[in-house]
mmCIF file of C-alpha atoms and ligand atoms in Angstrom:
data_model
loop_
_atom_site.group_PDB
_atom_site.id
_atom_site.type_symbol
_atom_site.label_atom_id
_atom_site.label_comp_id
_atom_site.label_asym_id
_atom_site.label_seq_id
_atom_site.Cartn_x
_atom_site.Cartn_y
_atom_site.Cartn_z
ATOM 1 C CA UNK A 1 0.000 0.000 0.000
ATOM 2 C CA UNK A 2 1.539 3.276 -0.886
ATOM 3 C CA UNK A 3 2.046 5.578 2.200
ATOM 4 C CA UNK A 4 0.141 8.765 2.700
ATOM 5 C CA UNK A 5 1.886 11.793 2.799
ATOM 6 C CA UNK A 6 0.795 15.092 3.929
ATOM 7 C CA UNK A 7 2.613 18.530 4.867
ATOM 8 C CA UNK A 8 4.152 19.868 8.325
ATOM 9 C CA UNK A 9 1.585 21.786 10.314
ATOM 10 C CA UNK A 10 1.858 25.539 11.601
ATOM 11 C CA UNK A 11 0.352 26.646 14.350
ATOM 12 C CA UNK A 12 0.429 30.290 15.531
ATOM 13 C CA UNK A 13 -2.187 33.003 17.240
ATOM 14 C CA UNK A 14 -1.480 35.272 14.107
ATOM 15 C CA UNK A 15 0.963 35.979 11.996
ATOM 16 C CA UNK A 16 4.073 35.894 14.008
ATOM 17 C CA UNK A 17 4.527 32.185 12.993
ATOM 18 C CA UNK A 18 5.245 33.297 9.691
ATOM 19 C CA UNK A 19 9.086 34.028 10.772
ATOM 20 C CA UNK A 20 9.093 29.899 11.793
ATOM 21 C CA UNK A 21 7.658 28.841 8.985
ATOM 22 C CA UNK A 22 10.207 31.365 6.249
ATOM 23 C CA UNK A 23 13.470 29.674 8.660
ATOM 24 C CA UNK A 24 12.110 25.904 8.222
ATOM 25 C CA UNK A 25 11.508 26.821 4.027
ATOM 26 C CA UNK A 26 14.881 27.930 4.166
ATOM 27 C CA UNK A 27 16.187 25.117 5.835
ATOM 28 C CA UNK A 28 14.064 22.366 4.449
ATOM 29 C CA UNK A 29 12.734 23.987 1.013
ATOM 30 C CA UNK A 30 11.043 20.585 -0.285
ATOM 31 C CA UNK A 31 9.280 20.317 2.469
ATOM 32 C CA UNK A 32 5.358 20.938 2.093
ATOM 33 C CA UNK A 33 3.806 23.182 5.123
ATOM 34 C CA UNK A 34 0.445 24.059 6.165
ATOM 35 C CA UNK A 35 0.597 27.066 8.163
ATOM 36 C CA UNK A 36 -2.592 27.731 10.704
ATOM 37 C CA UNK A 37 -2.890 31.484 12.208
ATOM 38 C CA UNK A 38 -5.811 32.285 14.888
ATOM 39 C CA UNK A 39 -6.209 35.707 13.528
ATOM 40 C CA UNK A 40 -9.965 36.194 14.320
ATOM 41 C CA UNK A 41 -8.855 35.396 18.436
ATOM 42 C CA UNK A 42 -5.226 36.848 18.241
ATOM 43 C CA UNK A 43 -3.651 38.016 20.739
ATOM 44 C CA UNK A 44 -3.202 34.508 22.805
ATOM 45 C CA UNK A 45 -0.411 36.178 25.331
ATOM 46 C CA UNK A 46 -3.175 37.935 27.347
ATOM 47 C CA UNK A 47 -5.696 35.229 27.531
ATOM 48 C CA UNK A 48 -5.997 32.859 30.691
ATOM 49 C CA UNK A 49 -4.251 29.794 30.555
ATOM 50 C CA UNK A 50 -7.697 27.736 29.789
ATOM 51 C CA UNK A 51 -8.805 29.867 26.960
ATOM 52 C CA UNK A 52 -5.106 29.502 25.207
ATOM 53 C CA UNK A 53 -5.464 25.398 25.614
ATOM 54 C CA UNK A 54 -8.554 25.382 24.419
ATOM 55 C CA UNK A 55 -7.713 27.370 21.159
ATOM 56 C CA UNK A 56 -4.561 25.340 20.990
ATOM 57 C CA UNK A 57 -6.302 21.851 21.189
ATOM 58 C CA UNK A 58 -8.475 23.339 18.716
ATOM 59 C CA UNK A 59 -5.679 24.403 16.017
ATOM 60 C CA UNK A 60 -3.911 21.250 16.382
ATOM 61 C CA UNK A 61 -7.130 19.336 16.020
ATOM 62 C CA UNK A 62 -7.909 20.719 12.688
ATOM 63 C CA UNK A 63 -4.344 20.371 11.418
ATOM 64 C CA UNK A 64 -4.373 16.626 12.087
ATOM 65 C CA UNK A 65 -7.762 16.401 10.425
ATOM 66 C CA UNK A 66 -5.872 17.922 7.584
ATOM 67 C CA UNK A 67 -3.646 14.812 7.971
ATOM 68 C CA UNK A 68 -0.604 16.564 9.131
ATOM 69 C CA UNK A 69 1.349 13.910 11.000
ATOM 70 C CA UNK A 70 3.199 16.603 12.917
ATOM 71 C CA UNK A 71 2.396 20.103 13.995
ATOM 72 C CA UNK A 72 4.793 22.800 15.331
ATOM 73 C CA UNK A 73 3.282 25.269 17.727
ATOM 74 C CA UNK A 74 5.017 28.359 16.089
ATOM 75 C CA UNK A 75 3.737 30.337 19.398
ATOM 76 C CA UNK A 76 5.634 30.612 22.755
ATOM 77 C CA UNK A 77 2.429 31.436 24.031
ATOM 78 C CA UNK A 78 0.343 28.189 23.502
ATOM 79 C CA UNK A 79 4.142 26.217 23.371
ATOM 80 C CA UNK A 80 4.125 27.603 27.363
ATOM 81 C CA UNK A 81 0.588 26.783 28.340
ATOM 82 C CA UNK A 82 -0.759 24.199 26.221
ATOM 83 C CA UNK A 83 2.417 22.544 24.822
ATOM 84 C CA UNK A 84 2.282 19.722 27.778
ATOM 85 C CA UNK A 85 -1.538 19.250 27.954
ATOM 86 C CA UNK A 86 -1.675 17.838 24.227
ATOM 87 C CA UNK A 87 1.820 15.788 24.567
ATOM 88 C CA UNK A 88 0.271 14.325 27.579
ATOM 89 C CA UNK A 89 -3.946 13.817 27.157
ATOM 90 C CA UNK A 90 -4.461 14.335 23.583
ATOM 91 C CA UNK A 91 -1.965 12.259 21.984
ATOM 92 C CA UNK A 92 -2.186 9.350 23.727
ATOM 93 C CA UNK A 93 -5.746 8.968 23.999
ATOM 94 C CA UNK A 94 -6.715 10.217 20.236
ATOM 95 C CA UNK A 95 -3.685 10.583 17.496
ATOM 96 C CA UNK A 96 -0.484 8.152 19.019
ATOM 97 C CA UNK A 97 0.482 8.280 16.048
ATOM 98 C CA UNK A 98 0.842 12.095 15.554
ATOM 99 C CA UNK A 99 3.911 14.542 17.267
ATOM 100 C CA UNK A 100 3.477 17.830 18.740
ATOM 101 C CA UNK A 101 6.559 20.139 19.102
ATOM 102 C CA UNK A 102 6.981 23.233 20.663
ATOM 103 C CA UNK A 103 9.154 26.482 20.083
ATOM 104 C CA UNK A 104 10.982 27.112 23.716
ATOM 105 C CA UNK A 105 12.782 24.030 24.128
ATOM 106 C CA UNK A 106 15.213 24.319 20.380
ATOM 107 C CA UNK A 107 15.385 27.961 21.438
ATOM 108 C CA UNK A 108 17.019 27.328 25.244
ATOM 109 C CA UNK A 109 19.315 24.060 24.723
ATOM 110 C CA UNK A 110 22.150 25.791 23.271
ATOM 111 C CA UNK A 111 21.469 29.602 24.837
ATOM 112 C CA UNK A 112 23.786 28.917 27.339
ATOM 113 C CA UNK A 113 26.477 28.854 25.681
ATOM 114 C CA UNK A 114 26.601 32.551 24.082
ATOM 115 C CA UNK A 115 26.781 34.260 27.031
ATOM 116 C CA UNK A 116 30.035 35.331 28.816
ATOM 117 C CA UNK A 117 28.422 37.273 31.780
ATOM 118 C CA UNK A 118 25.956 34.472 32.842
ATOM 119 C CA UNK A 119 23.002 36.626 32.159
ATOM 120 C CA UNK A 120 20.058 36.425 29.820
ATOM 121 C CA UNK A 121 17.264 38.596 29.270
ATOM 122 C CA UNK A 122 14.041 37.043 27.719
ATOM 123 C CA UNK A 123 11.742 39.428 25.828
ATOM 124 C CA UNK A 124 7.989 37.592 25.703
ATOM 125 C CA UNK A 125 4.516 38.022 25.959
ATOM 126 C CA UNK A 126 2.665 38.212 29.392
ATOM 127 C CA UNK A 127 1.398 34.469 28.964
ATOM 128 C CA UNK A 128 4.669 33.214 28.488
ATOM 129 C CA UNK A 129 6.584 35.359 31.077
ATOM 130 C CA UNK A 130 4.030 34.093 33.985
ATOM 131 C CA UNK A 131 4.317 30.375 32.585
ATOM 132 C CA UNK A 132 8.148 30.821 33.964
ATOM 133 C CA UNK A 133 8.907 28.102 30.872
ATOM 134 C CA UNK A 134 12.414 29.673 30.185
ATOM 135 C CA UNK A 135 13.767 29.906 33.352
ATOM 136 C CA UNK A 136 12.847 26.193 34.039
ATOM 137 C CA UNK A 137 13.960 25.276 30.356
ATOM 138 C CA UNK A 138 16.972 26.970 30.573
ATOM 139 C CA UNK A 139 17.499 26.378 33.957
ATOM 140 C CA UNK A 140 17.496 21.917 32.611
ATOM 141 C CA UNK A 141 20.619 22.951 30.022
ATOM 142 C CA UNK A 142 22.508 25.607 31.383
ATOM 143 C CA UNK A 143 21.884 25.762 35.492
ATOM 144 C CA UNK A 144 24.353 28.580 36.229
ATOM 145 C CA UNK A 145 23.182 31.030 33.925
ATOM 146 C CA UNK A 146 21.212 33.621 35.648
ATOM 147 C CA UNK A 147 17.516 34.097 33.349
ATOM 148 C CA UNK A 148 15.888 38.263 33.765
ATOM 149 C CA UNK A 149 12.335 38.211 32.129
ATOM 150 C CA UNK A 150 10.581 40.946 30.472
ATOM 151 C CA UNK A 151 6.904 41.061 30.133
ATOM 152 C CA UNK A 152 5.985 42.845 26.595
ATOM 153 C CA UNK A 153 2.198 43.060 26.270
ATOM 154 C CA UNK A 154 2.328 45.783 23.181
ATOM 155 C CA UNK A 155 4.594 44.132 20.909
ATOM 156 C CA UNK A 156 2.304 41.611 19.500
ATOM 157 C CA UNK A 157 -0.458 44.448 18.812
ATOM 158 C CA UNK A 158 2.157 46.490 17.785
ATOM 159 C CA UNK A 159 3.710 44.104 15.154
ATOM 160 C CA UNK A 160 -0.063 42.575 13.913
ATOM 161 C CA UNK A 161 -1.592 46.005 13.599
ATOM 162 C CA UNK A 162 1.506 47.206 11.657
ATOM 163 C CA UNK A 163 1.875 50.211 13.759
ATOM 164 C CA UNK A 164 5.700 49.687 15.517
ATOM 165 C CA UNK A 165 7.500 52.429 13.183
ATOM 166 C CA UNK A 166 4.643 55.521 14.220
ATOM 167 C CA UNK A 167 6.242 57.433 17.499
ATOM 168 C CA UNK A 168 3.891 55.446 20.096
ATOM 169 C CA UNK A 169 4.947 52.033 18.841
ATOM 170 C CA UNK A 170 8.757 53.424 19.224
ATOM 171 C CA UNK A 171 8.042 54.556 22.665
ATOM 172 C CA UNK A 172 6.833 51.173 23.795
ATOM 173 C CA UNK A 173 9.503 49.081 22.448
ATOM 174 C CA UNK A 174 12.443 51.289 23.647
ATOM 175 C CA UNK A 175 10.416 51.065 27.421
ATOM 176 C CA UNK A 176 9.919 47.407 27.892
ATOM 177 C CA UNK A 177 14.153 47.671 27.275
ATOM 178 C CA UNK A 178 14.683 50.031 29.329
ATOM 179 C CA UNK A 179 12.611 48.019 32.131
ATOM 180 C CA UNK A 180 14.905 45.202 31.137
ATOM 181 C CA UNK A 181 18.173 46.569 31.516
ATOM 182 C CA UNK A 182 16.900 48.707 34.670
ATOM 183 C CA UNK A 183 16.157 44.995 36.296
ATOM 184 C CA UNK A 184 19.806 43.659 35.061
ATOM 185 C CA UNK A 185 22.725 45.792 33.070
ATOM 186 C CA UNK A 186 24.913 42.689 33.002
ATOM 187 C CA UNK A 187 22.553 40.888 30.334
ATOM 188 C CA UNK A 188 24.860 40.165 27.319
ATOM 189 C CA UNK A 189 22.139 37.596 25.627
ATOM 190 C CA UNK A 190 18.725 38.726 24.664
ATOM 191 C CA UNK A 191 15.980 35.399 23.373
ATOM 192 C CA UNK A 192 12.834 37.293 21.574
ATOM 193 C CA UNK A 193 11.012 34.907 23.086
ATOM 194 C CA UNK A 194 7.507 35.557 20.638
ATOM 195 C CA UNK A 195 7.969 34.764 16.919
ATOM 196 C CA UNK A 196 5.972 38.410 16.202
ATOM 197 C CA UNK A 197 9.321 39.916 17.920
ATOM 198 C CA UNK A 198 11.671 39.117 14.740
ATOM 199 C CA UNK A 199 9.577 42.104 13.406
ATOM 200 C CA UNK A 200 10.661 44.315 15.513
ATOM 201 C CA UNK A 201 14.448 43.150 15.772
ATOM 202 C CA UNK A 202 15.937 46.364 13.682
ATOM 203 C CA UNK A 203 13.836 48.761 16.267
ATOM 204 C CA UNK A 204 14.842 46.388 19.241
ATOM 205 C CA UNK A 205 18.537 46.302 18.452
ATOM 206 C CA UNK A 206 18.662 50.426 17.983
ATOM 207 C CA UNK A 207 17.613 50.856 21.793
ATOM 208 C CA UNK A 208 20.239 48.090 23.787
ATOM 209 C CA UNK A 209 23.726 48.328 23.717
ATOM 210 C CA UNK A 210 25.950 46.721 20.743
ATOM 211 C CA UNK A 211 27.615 44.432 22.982
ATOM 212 C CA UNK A 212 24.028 42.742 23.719
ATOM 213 C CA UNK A 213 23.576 39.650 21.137
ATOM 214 C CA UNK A 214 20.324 39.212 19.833
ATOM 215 C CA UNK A 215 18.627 35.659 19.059
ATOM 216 C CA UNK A 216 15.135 35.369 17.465
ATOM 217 C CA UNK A 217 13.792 31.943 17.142
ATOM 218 C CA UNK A 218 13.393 30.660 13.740
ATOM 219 C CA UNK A 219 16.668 29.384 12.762
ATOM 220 C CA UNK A 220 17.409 28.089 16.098
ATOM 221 C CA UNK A 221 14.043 25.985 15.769
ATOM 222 C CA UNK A 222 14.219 24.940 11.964
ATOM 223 C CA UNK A 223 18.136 23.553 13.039
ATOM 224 C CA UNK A 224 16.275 21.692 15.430
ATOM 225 C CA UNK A 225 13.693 20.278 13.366
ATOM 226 C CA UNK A 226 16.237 19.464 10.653
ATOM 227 C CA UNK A 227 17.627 17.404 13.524
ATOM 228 C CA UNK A 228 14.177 15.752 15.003
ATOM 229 C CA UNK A 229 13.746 14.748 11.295
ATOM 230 C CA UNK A 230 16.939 12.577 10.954
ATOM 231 C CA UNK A 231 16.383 11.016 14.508
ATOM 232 C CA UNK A 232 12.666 9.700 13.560
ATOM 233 C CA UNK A 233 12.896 8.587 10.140
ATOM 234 C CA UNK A 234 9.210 7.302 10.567
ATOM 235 C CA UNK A 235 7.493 11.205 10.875
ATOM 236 C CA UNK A 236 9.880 12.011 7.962
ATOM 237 C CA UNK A 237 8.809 9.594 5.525
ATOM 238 C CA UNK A 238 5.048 10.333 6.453
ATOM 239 C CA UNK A 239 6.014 13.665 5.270
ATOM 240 C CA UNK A 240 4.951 15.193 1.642
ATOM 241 C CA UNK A 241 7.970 16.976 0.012
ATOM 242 C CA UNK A 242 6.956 18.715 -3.386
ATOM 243 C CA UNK A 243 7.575 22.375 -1.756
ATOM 244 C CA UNK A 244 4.005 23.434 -1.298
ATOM 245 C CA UNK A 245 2.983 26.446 1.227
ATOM 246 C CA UNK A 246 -0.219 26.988 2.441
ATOM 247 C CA UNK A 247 -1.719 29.647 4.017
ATOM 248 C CA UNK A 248 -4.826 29.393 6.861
ATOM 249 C CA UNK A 249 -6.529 31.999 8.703
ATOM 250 C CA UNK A 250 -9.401 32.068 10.956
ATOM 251 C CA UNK A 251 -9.864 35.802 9.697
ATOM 252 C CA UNK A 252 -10.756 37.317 6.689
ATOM 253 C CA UNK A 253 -8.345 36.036 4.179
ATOM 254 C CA UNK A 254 -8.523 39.718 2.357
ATOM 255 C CA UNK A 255 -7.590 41.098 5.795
ATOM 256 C CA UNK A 256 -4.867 38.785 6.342
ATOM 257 C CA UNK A 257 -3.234 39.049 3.340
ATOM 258 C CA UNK A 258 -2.912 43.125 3.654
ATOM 259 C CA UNK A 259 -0.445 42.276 6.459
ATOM 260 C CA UNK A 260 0.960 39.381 4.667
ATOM 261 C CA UNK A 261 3.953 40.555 3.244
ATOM 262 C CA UNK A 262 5.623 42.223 6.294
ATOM 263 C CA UNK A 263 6.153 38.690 7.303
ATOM 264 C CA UNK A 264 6.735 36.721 4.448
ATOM 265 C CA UNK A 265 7.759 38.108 1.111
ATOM 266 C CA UNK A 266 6.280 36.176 -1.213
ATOM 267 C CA UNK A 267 3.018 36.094 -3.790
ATOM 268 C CA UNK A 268 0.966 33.861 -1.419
ATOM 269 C CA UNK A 269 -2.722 34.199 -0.757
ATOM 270 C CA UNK A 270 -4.005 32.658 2.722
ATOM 271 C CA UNK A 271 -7.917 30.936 2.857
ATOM 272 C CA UNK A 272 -9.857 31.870 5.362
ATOM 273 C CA UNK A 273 -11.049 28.353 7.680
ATOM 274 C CA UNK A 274 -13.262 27.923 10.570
ATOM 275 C CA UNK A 275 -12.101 25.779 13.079
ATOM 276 C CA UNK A 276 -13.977 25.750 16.356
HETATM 277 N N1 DGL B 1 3.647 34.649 18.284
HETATM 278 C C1 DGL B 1 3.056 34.365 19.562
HETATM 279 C C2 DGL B 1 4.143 33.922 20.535
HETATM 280 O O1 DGL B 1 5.203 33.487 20.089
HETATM 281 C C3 DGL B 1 2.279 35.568 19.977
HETATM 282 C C4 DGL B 1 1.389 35.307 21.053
HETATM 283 C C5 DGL B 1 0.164 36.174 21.103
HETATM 284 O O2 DGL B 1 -0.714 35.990 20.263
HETATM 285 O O3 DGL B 1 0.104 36.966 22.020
HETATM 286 O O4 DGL B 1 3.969 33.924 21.731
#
């Protein structure tokens, strides 16, 4: 019987996993992807931590009706709070077959080993900050290095609205460093811990110091998948490889795609999908 193949799924509230899926094409350009974004109940990094499983559960639900045998959660935000809850109720009990990965863990294993003053700052969104899932993660690889978080909750409206270069969107992203460096000046490693921050890296990086080093998430996490991919040979061959993209949204696709390009330069059109 000939096997059934079928694309990698991504997951994200919005658009922000957009940045994951341009480092995995990059990385892996025959690879087919199907690329999920919550628009219509974006942003997750406010919402309790029931509401963002729920919505998680949901998006992976649909992508495995879709027939994706494995779905990255492109979002720190539902990787944080929902992440364990699927590895550990929903897979079991109704896809064993399927995988679930999330984005913090291939962002921390290796973190420790850039910085020389044994300090890192991590940039994220409320959700993720009060989850404490880098300090724990990084805590597992590197236990001497000393984590400082900073709680951004007008980065993600700033980067989906499109509004980060007018003088309020400056003001907030210059603040939220300030607050940073205020808590720790000895920070020499900064993890944009939300894949919407990537957007905002040429703003970020004009308000710290140049000795800082600055590490968004994509190609740490497409390195890491590259990796997963050799290890289980099985999800690999269950995966489709003609170097199709395509684009969901649980918004307006019209809306979506107005935004579309700030993320992902390319010609692509996104359908709009209901799935709750
Ligand atoms: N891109 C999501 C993340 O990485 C944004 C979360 C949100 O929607 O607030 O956390």
């Amino acid at each position: 019987m000939k096997l059934m193949k079928s694309p990698i799924g991504i997951f994200d509230s919005g658009y922000g996993g957009l940045t994951i899926l341009k480092s995995i094409q990059n990385l892996l350009p025959n690879y087919d992807c199907l690329y999920l974004g919550d628009n219509a109940r974006a942003p997750y990094g406010t919402r309790s931590f029931e509401v963002i499983n729920r919505y998680t559960t949901e998006a992976v639900n649909y992508l495995f009706e879709k027939n994706c045998p494995i779905v990255i959660l492109a979002c720190n935000t539902s990787s944080a709070k929902a992440l364990r809850n699927i590895q550990i109720n929903l897979l079991p009990n109704k896809f064993p077959q399927k995988k679930v990965l999330g984005v913090i863990r291939p962002t921390t294993e290796d973190i420790g080993s850039f910085t020389k003053s044994g300090y890192v700052g991590v940039m994220a969104t409320p959700g993720t900050v009060v989850s404490n899932s880098y300090p724990m993660e990084i805590a597992n690889f590197s236990p001497k290095v000393n984590v400082v978080q900073q709680s951004c909750p007008m980065w993600v409206p700033l980067v989906e609205n499109n509004t980060f270069m007018e003088e309020g969107g400056q003001y907030y992203i210059k603040k939220y460093i300030d607050e940073l460096l205020e808590k720790e000046p000895r920070i020499d490693t900064l993890i944009l811990a939300c894949t919407h921050y990537p957007i905002l890296k040429e703003s970020i990086i004009k308000y710290l110091p140049s000795s800082v080093m600055v590490f968004d998430q994509g190609d740490l996490v497409a390195k890491k998948l590259t990796n997963y991919f050799k290890r289980h040979p099985i999800v690999n061959d269950h995966l489709s490889k003609d170097g199709k993209i395509e684009i969901l949204t649980t918004e307006k696709s019209e809306k979506f795609d107005q935004h579309l390009d700030l993320f992902y330069d390319s010609n692509y059109t996104s359908k709009t999908v209901q799935i709750n």
